[in-house]
Short mmCIF file of C-alpha atoms and ligand atoms in Angstrom, two decimals:
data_model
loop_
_atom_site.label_atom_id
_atom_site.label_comp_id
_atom_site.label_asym_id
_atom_site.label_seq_id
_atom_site.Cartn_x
_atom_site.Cartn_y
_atom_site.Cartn_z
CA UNK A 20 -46.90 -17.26 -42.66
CA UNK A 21 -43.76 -16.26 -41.10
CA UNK A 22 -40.28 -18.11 -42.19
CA UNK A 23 -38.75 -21.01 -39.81
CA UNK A 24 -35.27 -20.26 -41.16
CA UNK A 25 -33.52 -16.70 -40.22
CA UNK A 26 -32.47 -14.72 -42.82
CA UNK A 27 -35.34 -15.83 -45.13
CA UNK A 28 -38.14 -13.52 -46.48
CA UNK A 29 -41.49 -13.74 -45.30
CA UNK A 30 -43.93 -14.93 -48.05
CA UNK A 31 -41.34 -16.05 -50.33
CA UNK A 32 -41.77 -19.88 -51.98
CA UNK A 33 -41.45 -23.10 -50.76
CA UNK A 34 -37.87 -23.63 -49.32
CA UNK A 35 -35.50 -25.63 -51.56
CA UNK A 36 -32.49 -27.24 -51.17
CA UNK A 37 -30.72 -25.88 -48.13
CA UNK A 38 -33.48 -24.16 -47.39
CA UNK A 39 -35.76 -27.30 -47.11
CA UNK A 40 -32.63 -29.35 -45.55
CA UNK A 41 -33.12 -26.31 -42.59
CA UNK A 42 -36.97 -26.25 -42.06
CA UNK A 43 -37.06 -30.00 -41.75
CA UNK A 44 -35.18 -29.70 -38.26
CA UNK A 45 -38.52 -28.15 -37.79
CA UNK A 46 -36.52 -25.33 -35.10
CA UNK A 47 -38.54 -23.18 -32.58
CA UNK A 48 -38.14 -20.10 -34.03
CA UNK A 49 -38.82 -17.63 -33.18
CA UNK A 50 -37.73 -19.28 -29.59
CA UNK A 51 -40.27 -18.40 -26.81
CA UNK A 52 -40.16 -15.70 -24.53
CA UNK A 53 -41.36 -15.84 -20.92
CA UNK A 54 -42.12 -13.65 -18.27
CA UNK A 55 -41.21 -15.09 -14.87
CA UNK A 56 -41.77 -13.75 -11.13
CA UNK A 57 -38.85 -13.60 -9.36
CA UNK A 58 -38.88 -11.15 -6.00
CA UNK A 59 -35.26 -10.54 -6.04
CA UNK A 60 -36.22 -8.27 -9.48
CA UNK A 61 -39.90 -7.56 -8.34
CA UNK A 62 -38.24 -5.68 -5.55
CA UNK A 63 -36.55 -3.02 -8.07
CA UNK A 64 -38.98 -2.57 -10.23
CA UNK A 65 -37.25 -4.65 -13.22
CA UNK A 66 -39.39 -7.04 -15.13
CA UNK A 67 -37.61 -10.66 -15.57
CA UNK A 68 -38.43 -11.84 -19.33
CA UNK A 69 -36.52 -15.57 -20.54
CA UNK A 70 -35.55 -15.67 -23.83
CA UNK A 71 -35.44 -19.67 -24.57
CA UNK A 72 -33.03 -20.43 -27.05
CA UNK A 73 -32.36 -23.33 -25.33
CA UNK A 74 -35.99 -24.53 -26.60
CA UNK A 75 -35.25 -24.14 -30.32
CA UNK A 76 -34.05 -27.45 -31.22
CA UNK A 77 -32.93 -30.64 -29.38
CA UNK A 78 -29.52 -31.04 -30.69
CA UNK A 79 -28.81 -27.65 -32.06
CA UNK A 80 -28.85 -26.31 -29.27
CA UNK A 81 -29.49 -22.11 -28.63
CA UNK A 82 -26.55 -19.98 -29.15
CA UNK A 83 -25.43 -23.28 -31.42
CA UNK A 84 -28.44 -22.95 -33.86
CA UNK A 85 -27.92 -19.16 -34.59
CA UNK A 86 -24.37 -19.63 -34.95
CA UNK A 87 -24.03 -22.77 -36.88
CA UNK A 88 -27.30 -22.45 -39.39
CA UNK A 89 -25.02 -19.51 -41.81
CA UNK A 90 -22.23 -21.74 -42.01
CA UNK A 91 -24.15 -25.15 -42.20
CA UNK A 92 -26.23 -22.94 -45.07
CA UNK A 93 -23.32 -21.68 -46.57
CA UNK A 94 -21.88 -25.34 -46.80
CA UNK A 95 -24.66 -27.14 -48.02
CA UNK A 96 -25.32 -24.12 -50.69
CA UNK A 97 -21.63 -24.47 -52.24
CA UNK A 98 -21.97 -28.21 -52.37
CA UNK A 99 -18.90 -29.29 -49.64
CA UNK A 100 -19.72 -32.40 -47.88
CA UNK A 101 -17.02 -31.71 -44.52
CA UNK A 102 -16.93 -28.97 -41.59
CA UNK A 103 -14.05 -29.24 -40.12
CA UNK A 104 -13.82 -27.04 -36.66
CA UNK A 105 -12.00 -27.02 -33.18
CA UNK A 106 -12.61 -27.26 -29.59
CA UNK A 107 -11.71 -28.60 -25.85
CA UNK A 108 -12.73 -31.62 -24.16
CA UNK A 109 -16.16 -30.33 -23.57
CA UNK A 110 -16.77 -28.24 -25.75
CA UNK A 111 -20.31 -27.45 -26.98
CA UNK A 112 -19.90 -26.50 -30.22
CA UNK A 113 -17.84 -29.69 -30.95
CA UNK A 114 -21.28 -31.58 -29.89
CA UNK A 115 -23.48 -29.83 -31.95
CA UNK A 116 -21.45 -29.61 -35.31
CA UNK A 117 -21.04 -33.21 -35.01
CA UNK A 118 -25.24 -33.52 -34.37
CA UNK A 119 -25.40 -31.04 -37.25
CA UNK A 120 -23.48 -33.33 -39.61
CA UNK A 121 -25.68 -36.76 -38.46
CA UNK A 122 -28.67 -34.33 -39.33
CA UNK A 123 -27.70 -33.13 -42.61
CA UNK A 124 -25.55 -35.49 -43.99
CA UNK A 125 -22.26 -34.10 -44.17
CA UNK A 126 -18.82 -35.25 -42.58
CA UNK A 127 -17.61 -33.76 -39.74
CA UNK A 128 -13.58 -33.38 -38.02
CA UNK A 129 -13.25 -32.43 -34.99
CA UNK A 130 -9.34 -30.85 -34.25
CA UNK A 131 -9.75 -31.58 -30.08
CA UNK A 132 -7.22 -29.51 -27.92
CA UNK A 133 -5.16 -32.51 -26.24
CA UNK A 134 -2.78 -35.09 -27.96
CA UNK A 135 -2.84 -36.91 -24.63
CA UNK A 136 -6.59 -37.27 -24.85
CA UNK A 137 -5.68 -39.42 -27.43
CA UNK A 138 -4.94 -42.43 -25.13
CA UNK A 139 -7.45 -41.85 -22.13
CA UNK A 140 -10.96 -43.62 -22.92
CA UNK A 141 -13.18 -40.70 -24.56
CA UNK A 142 -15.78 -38.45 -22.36
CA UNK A 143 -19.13 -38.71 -22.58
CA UNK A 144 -19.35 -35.34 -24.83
CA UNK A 145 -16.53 -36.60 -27.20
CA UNK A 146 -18.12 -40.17 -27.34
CA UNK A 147 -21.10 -38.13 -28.46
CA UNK A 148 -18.98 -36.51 -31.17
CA UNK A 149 -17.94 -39.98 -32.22
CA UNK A 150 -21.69 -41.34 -31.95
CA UNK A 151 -22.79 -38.69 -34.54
CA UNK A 152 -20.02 -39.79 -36.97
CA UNK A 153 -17.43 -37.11 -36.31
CA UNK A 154 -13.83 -38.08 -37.19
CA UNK A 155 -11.74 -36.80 -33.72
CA UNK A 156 -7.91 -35.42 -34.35
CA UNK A 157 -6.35 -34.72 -31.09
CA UNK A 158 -3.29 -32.06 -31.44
CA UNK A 159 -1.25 -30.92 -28.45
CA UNK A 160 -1.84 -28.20 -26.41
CA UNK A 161 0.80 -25.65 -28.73
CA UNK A 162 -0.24 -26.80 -32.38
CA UNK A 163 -3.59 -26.09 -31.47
CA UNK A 164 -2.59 -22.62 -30.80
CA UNK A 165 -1.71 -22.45 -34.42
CA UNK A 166 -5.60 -22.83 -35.16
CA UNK A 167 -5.89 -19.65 -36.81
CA UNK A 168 -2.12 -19.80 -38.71
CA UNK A 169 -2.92 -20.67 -42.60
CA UNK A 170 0.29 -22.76 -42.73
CA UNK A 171 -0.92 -24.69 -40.10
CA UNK A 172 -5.26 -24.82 -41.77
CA UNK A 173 -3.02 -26.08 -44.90
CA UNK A 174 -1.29 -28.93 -43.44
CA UNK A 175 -5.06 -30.26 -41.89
CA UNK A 176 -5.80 -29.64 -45.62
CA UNK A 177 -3.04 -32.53 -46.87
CA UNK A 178 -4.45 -34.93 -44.45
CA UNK A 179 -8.10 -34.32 -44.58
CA UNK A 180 -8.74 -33.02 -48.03
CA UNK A 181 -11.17 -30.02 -48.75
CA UNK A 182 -13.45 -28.85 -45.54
CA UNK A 183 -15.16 -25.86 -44.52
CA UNK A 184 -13.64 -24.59 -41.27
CA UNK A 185 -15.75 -23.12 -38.97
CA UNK A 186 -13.53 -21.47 -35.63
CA UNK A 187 -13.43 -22.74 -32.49
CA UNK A 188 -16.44 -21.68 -30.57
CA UNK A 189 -18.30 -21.15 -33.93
CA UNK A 190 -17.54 -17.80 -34.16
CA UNK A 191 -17.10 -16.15 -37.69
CA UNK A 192 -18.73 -13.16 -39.26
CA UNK A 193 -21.88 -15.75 -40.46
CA UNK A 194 -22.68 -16.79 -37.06
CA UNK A 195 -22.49 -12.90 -35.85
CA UNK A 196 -24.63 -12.25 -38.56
CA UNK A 197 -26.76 -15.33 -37.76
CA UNK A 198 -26.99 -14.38 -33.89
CA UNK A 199 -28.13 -10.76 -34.95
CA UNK A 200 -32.03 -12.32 -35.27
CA UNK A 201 -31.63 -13.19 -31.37
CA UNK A 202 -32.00 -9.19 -31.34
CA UNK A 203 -34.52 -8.84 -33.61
CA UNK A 204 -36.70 -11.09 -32.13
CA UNK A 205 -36.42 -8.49 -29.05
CA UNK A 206 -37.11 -5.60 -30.57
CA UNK A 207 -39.97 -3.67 -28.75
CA UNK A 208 -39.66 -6.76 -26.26
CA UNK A 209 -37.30 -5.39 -23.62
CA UNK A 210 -35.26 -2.48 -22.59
CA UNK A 211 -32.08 -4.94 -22.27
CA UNK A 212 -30.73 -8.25 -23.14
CA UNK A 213 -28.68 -9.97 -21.39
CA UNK A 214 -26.68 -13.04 -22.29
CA UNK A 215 -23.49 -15.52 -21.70
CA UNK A 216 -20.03 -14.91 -23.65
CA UNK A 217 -17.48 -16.95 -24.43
CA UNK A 218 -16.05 -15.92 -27.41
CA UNK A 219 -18.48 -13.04 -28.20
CA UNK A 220 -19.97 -13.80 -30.99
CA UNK A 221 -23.48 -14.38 -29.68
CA UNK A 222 -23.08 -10.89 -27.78
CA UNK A 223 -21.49 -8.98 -31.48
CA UNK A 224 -24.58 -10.77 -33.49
CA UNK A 225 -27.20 -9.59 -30.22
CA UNK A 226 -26.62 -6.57 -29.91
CA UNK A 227 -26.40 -5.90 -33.52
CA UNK A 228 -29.97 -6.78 -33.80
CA UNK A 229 -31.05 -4.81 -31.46
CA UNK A 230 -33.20 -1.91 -31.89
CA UNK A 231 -32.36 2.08 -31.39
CA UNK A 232 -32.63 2.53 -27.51
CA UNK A 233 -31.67 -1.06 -26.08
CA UNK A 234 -28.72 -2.53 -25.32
CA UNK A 235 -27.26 -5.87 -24.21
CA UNK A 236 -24.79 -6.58 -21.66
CA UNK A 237 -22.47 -9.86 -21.63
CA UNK A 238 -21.19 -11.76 -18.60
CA UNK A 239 -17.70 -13.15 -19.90
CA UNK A 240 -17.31 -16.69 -18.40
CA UNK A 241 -13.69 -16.31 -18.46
CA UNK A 242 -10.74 -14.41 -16.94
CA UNK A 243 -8.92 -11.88 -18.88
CA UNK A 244 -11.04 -9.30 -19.81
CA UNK A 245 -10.11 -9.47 -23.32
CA UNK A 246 -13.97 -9.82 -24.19
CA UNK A 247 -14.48 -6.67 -25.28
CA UNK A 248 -12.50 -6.27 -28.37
CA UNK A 249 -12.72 -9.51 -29.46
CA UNK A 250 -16.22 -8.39 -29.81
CA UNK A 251 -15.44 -5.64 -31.37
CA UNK A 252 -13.59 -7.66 -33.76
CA UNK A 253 -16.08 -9.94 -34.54
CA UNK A 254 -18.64 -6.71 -35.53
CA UNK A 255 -16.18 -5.19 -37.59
CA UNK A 256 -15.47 -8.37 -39.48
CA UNK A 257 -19.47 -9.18 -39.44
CA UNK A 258 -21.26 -5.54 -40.45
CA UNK A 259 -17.77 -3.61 -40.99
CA UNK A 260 -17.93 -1.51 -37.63
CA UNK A 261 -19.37 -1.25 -34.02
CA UNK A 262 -23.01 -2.01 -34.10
CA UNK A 263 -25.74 -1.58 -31.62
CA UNK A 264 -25.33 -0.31 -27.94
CA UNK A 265 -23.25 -2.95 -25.34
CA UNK A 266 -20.80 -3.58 -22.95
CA UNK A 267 -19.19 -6.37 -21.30
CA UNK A 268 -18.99 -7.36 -17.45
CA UNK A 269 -16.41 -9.13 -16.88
CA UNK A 270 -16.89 -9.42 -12.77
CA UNK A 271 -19.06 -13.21 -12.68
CA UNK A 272 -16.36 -15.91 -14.47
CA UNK A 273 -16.25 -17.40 -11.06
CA UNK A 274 -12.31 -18.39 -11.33
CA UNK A 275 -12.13 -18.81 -15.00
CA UNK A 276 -14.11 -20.78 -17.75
CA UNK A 277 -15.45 -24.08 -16.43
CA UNK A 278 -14.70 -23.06 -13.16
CA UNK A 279 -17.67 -22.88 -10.32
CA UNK A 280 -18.22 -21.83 -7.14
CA UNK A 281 -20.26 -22.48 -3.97
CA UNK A 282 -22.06 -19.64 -4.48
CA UNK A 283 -22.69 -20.19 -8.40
CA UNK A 284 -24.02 -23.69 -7.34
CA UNK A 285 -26.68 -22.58 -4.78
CA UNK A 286 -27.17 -19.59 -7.01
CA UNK A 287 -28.50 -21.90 -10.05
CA UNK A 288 -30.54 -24.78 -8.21
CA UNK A 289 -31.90 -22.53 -6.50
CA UNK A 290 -33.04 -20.38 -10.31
CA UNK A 291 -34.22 -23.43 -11.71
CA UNK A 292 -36.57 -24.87 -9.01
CA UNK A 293 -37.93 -20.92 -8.36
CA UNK A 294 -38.83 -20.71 -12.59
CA UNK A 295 -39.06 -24.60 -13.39
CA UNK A 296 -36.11 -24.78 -15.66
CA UNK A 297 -34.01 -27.70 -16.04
CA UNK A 298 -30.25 -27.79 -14.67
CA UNK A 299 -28.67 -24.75 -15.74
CA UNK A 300 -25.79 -25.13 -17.82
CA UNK A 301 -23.14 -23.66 -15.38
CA UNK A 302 -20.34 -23.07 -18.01
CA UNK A 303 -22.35 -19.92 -19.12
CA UNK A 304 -26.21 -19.71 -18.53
CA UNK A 305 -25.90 -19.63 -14.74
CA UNK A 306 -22.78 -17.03 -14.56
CA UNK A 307 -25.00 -15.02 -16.98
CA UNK A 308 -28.30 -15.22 -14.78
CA UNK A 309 -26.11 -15.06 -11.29
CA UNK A 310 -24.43 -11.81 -12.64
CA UNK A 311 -27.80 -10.27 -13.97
CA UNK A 312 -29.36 -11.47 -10.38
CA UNK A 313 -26.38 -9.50 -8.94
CA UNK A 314 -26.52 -6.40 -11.46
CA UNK A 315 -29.79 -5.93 -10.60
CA UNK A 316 -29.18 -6.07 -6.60
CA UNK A 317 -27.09 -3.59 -7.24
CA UNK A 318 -29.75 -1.10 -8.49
CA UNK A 319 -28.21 -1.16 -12.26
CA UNK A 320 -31.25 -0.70 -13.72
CA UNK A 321 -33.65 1.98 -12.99
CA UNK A 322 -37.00 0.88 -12.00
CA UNK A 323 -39.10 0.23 -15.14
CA UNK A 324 -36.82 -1.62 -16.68
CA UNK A 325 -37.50 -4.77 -18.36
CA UNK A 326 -34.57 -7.51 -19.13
CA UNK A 327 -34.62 -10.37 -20.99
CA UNK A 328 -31.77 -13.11 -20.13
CA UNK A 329 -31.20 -15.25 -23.07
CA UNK A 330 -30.92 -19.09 -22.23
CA UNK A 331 -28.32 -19.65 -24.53
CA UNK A 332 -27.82 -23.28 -23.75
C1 PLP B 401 -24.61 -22.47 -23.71
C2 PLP B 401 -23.70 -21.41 -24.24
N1 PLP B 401 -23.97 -20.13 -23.95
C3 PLP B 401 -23.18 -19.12 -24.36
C4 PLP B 401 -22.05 -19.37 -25.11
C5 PLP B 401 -21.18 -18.23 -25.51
O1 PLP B 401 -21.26 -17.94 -26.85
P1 PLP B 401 -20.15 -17.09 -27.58
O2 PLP B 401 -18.95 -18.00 -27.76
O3 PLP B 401 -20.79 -16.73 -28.89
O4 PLP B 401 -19.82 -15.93 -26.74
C6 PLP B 401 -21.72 -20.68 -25.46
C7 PLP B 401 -20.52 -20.92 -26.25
O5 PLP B 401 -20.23 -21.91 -26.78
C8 PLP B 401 -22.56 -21.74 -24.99
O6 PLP B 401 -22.29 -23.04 -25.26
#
């Protein structure tokens, strides 16, 4: 019988505790991967695999289930009853910590980027937030670049009491290590992986993963081209060095994060009805597949090839 829970061994007893708090989200794991046709990849020679993270649980969505399970583990284990994290408007990860909360009882804070948010009536993501009992603190724009400052963490300690703080974007050295089974469940699957970044974290744990002889590529969703040693940040803090083969295009943000394009748009209705996917999420699955699309136009890969594009979300 193989373990629902990453990071568990296979054969070991029943889950307990966190354990069993984990395996009754019942997640798809490991998350299905498909082959698909598509003639644009047909025509070099590359094999099209999907990797579906997006499949592996309802709320806990891809990228947000390898990412958040270490730290939601890692709470529940030491017995704190509050995450506390941070994020924009939109943001994903501020939508599934507060689903992960609902799910497994514990409080969740969300520090939202925006004291004038405070006043406007909330978005449909934040009213989520709200709907799965998270407790919203709006800060302006240039506190919340003090996110990472300790005096600052300390002062959200006096007015919240204890938490565990996860980073904005969920990325600490947990969820790299957490993301690292995305890789493993490639191994001998695919000559490359390819996959969305934001912060990196999903690319550090990927490629980490990964066995001798493949490699990932990540198409950064924003403008700066800072991507790459953030990620090599996030490996050092994660395994203590560089891990795994990978690089980072940074060519396909499209203007900048949450920014899209005519071409983008076309690009991804036009994925989803060809493979029968639902809308693509255009913050980063459909930059990722339009830049792989692209890549591969370009005759990237040698013929042969096979690449899987992870469906983070
Ligand atoms: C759907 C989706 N894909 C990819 C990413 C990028 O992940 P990372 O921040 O680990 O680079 C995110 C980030 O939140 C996301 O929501």
């Amino acid at each position: 019988m193989s373990s629902a829970i990453p990071g568990r061994p296979l054969g070991s007893s029943p889950p307990s505790g966190p354990e069993a708090a984990l395996a009754a989200l019942a997640p798809r794991l490991p998350s299905p991967l498909t082959e698909v046709a598509d003639e644009r990849f047909a025509r070099r020679g590359v094999r099209l695999l999907l990797k579906r993270d997006d499949l592996i649980h309802p709320d806990l969505v891809g990228n947000k289930w390898r990412k958040l399970v270490p730290n939601l583990r890692a709470a529940l284990r030491d017995g704190r009853d509050t995450l506390l994290t941070f994020g924009g408007a939109y943001s994903n990860h501020l939508r599934a910590t507060a689903a992960a909360g609902r799910l497994l009882g514990l409080s969740t804070i969300g520090v939202v980027r925006g004291e004038e948010l405070a006043d406007r009536p909330l978005n449909d993501s934040l009213s989520r937030c709200v709907a799965d009992g998270m407790r919203l603190h709006f800060v302006a724009r240039a506190e919340y670049r003090r996110r990472n400052d300790p005096a600052w963490v300390d002062r959200l300690h006096d007015l919240f009491g204890p938490f565990l703080l996860v980073p904005e974007g969920g990325s600490n050295a947990a969820a790299v290590r957490g993301a690292a089974e995305l890789g493993r469940e490639l191994r001998g699957a695919a000559d490359v992986a390819a996959v969305a970044c934001g912060t990196g974290g999903t690319l550090a744990g990927l490629a980490a993963g990964l066995a001798e002889g493949q490699y990932a590529v990540g198409f950064s969703v924003l403008r700066g081209g800072f991507l790459t040693g953030e990620v090599e940040r996030l490996q050092h803090d994660a395994f203590g060095r560089r891990r795994g083969s990978w690089t980072v295009e940074d060519r396909f943000h499209c203007g900048g994060f949450a920014r899209t394009t005519p071409d983008l748009e076309a690009f991804a209705r036009d994925f989803a009805d060809r493979h029968g996917l639902p809308e693509l999420d255009r913050t980063y699955v459909a930059k990722a597949l339009y830049g792989l699309t692209t890549l591969v136009g370009e005759g990237a890969f040698p013929p042969g090839t096979t690449v899987a594009a992870v469906v983070t979300g």
